[in-house]
PDB file of C-alpha atoms and ligand atoms in Angstrom:
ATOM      1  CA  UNK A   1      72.358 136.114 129.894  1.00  0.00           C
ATOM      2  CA  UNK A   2      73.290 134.294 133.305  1.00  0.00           C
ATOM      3  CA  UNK A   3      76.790 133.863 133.820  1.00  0.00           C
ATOM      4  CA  UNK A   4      78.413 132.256 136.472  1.00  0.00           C
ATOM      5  CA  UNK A   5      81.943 132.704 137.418  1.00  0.00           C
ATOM      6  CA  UNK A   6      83.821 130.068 139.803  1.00  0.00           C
ATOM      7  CA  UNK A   7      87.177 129.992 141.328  1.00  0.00           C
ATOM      8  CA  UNK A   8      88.643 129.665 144.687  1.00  0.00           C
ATOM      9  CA  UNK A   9      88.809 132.704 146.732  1.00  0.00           C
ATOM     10  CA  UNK A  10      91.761 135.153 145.406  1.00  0.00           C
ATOM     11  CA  UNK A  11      90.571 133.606 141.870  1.00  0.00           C
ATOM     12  CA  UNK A  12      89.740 137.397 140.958  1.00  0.00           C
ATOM     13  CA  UNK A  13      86.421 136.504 140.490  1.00  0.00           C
ATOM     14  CA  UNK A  14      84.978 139.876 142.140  1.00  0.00           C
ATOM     15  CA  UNK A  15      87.565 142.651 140.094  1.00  0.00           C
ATOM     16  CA  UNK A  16      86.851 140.225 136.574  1.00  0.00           C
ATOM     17  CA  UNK A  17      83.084 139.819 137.660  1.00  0.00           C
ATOM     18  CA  UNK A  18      82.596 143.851 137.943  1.00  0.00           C
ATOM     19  CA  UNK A  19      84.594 144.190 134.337  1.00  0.00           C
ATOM     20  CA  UNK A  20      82.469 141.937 132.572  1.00  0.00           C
ATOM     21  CA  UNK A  21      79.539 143.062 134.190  1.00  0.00           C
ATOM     22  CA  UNK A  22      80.230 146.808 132.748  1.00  0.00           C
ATOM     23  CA  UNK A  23      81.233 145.638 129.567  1.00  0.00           C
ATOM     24  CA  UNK A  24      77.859 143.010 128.968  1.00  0.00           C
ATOM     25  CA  UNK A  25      75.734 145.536 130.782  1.00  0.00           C
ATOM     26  CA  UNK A  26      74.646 142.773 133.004  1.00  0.00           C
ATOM     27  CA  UNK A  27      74.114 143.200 136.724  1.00  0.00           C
ATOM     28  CA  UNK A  28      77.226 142.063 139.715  1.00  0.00           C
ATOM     29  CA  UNK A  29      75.305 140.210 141.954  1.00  0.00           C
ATOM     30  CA  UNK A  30      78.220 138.963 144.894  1.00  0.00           C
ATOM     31  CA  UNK A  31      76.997 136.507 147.413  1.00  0.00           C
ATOM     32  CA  UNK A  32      79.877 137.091 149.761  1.00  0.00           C
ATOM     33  CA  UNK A  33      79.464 141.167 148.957  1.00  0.00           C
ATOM     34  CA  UNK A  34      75.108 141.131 150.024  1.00  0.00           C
ATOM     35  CA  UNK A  35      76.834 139.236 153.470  1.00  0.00           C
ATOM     36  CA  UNK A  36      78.997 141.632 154.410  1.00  0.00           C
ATOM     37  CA  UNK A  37      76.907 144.367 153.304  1.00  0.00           C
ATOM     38  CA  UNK A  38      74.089 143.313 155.584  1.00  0.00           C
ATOM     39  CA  UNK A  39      76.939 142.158 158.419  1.00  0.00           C
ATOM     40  CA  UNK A  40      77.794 146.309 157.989  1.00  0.00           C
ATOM     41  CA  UNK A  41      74.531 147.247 158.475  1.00  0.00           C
ATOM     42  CA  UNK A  42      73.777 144.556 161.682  1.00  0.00           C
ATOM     43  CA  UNK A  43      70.553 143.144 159.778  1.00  0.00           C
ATOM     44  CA  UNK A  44      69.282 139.539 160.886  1.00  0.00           C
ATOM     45  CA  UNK A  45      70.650 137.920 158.137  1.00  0.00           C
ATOM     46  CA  UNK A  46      74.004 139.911 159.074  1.00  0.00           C
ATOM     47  CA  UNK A  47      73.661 138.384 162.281  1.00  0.00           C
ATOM     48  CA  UNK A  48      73.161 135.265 161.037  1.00  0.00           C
ATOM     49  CA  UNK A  49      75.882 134.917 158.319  1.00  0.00           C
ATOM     50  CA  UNK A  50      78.511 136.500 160.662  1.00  0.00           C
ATOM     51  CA  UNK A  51      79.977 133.586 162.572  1.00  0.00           C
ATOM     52  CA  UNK A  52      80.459 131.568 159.257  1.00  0.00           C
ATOM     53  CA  UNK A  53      81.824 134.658 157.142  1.00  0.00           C
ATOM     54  CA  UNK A  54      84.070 134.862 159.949  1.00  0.00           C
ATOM     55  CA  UNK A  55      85.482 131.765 160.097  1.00  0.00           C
ATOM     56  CA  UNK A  56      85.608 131.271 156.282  1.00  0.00           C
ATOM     57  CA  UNK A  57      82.969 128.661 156.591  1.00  0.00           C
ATOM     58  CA  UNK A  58      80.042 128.316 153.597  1.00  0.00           C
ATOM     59  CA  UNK A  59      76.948 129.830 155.116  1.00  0.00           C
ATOM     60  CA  UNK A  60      73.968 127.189 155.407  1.00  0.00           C
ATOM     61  CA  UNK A  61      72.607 126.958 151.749  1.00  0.00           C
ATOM     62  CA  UNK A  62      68.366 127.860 152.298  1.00  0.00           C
ATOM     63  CA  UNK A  63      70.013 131.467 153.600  1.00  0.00           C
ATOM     64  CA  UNK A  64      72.243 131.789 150.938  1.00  0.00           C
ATOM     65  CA  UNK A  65      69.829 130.861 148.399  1.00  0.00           C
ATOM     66  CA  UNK A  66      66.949 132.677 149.396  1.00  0.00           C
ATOM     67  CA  UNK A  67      68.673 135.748 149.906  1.00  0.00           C
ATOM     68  CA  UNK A  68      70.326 135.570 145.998  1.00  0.00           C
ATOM     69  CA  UNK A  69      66.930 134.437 145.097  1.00  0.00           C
ATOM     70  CA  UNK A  70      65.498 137.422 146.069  1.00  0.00           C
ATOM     71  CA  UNK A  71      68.454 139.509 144.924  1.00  0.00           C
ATOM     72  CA  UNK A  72      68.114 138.148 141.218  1.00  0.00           C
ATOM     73  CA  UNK A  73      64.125 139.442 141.900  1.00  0.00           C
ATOM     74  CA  UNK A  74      65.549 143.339 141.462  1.00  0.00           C
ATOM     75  CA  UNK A  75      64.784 145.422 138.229  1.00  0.00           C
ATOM     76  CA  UNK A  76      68.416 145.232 137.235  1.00  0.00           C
ATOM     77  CA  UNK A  77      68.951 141.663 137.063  1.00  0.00           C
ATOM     78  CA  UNK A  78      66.216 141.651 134.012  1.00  0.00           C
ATOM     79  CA  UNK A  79      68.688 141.711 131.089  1.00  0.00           C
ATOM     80  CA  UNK A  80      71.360 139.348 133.093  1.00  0.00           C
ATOM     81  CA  UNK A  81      74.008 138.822 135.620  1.00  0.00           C
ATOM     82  CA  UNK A  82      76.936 137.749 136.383  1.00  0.00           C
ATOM     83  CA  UNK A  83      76.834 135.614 139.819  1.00  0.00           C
ATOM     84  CA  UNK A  84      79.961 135.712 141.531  1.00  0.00           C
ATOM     85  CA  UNK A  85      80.565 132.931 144.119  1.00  0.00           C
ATOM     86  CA  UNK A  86      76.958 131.499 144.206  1.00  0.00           C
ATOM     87  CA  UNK A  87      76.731 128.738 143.841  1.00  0.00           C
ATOM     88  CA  UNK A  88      78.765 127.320 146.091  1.00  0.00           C
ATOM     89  CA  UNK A  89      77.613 123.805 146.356  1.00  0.00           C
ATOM     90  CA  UNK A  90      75.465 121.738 144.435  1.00  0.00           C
ATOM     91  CA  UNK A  91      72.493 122.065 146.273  1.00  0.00           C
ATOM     92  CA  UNK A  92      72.599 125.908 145.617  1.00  0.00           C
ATOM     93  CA  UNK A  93      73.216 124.779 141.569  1.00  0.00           C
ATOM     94  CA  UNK A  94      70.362 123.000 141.774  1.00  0.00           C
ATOM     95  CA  UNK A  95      68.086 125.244 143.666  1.00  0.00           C
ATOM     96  CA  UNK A  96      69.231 127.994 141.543  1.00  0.00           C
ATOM     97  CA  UNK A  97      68.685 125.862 138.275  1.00  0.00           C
ATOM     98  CA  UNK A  98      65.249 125.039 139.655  1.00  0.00           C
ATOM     99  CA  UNK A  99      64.551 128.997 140.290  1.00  0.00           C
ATOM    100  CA  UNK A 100      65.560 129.887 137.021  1.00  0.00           C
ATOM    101  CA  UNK A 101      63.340 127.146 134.913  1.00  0.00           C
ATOM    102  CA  UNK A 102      60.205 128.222 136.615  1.00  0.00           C
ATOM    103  CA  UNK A 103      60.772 131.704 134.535  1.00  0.00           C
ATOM    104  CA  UNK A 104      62.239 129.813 131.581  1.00  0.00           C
ATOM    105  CA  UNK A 105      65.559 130.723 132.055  1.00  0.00           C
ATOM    106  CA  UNK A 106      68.861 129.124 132.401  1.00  0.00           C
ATOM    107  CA  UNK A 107      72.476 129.422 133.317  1.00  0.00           C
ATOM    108  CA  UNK A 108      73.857 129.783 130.252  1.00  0.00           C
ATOM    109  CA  UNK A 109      77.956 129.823 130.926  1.00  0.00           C
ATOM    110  CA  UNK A 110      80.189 128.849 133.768  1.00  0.00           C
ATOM    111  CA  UNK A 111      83.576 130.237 133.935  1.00  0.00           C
ATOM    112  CA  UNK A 112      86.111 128.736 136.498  1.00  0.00           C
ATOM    113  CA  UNK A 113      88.940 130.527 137.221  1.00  0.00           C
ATOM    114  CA  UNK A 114      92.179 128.566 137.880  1.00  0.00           C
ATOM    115  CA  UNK A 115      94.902 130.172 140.262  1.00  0.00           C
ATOM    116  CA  UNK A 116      97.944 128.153 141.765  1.00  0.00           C
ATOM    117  CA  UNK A 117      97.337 128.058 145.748  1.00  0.00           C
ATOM    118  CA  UNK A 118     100.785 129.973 146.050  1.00  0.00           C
ATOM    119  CA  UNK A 119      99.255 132.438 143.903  1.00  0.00           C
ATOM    120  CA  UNK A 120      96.178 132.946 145.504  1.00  0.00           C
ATOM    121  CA  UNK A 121      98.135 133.556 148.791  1.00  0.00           C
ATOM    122  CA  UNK A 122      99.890 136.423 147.871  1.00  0.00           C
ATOM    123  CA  UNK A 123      96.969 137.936 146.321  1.00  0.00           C
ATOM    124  CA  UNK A 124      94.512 137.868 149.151  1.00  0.00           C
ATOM    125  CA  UNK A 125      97.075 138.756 151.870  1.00  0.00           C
ATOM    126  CA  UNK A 126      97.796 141.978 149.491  1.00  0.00           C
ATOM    127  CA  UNK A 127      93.822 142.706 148.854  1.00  0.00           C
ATOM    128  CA  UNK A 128      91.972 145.449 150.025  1.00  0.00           C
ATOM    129  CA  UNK A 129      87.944 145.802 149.764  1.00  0.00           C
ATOM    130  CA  UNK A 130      86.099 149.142 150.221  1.00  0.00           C
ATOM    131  CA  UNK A 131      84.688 149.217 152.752  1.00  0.00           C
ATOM    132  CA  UNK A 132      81.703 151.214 151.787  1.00  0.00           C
ATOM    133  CA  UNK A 133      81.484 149.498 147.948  1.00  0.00           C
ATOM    134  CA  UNK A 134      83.394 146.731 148.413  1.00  0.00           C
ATOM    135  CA  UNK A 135      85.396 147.752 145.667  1.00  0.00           C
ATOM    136  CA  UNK A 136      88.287 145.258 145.116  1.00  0.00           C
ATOM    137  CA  UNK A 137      91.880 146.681 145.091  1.00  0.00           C
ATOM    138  CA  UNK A 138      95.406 145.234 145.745  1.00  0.00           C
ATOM    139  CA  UNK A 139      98.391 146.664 147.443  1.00  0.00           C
ATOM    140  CA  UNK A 140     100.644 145.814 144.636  1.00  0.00           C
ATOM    141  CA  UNK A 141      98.705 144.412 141.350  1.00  0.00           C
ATOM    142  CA  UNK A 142      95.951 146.810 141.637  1.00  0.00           C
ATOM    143  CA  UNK A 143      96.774 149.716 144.056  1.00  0.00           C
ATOM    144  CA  UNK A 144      93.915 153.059 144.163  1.00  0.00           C
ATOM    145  CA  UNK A 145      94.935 156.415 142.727  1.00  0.00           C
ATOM    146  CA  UNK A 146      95.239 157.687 146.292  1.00  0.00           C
ATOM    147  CA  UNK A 147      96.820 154.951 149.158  1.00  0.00           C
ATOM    148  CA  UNK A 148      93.873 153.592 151.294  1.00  0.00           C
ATOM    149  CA  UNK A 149      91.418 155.259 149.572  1.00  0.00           C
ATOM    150  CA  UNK A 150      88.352 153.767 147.331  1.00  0.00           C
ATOM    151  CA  UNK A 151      88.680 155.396 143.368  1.00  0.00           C
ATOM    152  CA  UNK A 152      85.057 154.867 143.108  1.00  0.00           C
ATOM    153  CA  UNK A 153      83.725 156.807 146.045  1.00  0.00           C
ATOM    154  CA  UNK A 154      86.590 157.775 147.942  1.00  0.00           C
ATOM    155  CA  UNK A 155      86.187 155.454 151.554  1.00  0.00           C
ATOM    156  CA  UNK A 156      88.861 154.276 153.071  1.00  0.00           C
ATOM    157  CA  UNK A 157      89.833 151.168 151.965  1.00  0.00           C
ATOM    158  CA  UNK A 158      90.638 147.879 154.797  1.00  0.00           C
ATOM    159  CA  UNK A 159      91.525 144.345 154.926  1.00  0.00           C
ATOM    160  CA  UNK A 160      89.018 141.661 155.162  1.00  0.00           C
ATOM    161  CA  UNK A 161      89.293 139.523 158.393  1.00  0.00           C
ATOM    162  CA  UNK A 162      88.883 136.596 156.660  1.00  0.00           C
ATOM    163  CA  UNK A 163      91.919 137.455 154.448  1.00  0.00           C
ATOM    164  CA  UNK A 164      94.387 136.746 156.825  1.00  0.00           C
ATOM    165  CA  UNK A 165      96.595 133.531 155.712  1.00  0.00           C
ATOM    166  CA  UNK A 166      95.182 131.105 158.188  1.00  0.00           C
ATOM    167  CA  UNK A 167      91.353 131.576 157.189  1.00  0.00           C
ATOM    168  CA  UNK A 168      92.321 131.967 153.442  1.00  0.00           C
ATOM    169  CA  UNK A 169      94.005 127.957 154.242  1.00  0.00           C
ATOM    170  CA  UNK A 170      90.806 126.980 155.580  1.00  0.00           C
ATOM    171  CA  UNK A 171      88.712 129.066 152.788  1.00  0.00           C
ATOM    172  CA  UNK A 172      90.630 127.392 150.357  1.00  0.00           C
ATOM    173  CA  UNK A 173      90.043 123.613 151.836  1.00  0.00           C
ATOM    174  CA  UNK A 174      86.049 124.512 151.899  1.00  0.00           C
ATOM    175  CA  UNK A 175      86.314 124.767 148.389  1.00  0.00           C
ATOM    176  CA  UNK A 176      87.587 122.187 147.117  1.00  0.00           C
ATOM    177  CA  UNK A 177      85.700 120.050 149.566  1.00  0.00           C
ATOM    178  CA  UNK A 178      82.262 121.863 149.076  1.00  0.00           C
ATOM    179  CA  UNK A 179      82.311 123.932 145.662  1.00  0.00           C
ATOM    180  CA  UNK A 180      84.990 121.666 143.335  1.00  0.00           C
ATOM    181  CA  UNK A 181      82.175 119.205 142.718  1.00  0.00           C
ATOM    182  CA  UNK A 182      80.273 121.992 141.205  1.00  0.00           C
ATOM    183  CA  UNK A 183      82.532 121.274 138.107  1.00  0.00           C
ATOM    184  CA  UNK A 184      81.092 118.501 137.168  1.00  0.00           C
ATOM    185  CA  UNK A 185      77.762 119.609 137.597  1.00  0.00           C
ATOM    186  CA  UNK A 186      77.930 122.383 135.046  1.00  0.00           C
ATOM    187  CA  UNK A 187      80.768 120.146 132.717  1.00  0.00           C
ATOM    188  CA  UNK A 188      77.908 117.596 132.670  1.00  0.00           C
ATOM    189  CA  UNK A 189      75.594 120.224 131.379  1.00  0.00           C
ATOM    190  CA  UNK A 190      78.671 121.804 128.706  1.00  0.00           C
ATOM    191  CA  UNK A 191      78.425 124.882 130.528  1.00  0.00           C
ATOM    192  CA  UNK A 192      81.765 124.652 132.048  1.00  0.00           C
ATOM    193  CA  UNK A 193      84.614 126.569 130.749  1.00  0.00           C
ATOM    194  CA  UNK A 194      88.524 126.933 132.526  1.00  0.00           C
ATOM    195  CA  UNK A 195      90.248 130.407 132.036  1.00  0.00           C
ATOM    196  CA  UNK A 196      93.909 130.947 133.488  1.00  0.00           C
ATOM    197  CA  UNK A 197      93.074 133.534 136.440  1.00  0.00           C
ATOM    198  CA  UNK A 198      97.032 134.153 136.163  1.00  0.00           C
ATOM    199  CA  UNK A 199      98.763 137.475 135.214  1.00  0.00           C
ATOM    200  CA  UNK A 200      97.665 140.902 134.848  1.00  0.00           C
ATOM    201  CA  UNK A 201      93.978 141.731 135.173  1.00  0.00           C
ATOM    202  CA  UNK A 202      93.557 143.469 131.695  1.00  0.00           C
ATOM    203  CA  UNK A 203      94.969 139.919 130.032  1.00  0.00           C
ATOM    204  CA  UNK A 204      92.338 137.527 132.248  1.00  0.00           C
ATOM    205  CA  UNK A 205      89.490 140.002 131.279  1.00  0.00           C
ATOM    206  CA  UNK A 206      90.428 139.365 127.958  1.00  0.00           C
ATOM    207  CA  UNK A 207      90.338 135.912 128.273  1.00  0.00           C
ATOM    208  CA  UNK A 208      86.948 135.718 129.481  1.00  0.00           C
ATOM    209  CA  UNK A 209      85.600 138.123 127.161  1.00  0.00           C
ATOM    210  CA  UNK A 210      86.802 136.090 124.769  1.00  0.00           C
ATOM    211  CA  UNK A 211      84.624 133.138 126.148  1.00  0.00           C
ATOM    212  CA  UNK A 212      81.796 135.367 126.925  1.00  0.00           C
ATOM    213  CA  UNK A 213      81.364 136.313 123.156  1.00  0.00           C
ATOM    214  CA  UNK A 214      81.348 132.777 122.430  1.00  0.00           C
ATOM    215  CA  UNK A 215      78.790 132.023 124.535  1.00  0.00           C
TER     216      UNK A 215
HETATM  217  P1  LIG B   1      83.456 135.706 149.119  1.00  0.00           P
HETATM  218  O1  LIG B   1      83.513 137.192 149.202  1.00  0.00           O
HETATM  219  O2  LIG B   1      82.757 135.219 147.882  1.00  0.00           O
HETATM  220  O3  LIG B   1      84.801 135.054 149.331  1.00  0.00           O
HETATM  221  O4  LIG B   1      82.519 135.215 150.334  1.00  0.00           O
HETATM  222  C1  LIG B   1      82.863 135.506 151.681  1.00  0.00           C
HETATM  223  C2  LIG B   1      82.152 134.547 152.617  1.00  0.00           C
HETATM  224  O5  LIG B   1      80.733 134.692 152.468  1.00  0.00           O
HETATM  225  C3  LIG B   1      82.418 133.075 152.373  1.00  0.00           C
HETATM  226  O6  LIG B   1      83.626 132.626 152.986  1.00  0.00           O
HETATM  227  C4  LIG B   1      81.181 132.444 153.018  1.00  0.00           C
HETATM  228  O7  LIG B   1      81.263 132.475 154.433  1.00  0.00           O
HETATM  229  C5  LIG B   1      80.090 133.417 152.608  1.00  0.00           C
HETATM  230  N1  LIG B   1      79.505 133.056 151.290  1.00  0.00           N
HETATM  231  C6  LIG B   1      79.535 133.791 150.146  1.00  0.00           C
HETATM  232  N2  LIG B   1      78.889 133.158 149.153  1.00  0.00           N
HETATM  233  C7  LIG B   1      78.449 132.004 149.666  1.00  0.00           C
HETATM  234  C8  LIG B   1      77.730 130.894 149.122  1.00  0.00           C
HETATM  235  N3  LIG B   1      77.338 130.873 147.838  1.00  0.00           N
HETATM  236  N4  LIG B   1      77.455 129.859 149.949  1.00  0.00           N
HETATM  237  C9  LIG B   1      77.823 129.865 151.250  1.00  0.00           C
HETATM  238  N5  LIG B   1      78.522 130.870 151.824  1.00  0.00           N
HETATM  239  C10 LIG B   1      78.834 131.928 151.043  1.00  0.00           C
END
């Protein structure tokens, strides 16, 4: 099963993505996680992607898509994943579409996520990522056991620099510029479904799961 799950950054899309990922026993694959990842560890594609992570801009689409390409390539994406802000455009829907048909495969459900902007600001100024798992976590909505400190594997826990309210603005223009007219690519296909990203995280898992089983 290939899931994708859209929304506008602060959607939730990463803490709902790793949730439904557990429960389907499908793989998390997180375009904007494998950036900062190889950012962390100063690899050439870190290099590359830095200066648009930075600025909240989309990274060129060949890097993105070859490097979830190759991701998808990995033993535990055989049974399915859940893709979590790839695409981003339509030319990484349709490269991805085109990817997936050569294996006979397809996306079979989109899930966008819709969260009021003023929403979405207080969210991302209050979120916190691991740094080391990129766990997602929030000061008030979703705090850790112990204050700054990862539940999953105990690393201190920081604030994204592209989190901070100017570059979330800016984030937030990119997509509907660049990634709203995915919509219509996958409601032209009937893959599209809209789930209120609103309120507390156990009620918009249950949403989607209730989607997910339909699928
Ligand atoms: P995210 O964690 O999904 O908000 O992604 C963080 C940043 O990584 C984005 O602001 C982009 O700079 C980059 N990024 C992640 N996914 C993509 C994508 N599919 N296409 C282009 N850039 C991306």
């Amino acid at each position: 099963m290939i899931v994708v799950l859209m929304g506008p950054p602060g959607a939730g899309k990463g803490t709902q993505a790793e949730r439904l990922a557990s429960q389907l026993a499908l793989a998390h694959v997180a375009s904007g996680d494998l950036f900062r990842e190889a950012i962390a560890a100063g690899s050439p594609l870190g290099r590359l992607a830095q200066e648009y992570v930075d600025r909240g801009e989309l990274v060129p689409d060949e890097i993105v898509v070859q490097m979830v390409l190759e991701r998808l390539k990995q033993p535990d994406c055989a049974r399915g994943v859940i893709l979590d802000g790839f695409p981003r455009t339509v030319a990484q829907a349709e490269a991805l579409e085109q990817a997936l048909q050569a294996e006979g495969k397809q996306v079979d459900l989109v899930v966008e996520l819709v969260v009021p902007e003023a929403v979405i600001l207080e969210r991302l100024t209050g979120r916190r990522t691991c740094r080391h798992c990129q766990a997602p976590y929030h000061v008030r909505f979703n705090p850790p056991t112990q204050p700054g400190l990862c539940d999953r594997c105990g690393e201190p826990l920081e604030q994204r620099e592209d989190d901070r309210e100017e570059t979330v603005r800016h984030r937030l223009e990119v997509y509907q510029r660049q990634t709203a007219p995915l919509r219509a690519f996958y409601a032209e296909r009937g893959l599209l479904h809209e789930v209120d990203g609103t309120g507390e995280v156990e009620e918009v898992a249950a949403r989607l799961a209730r989607i997910a089983e339909g699928a």
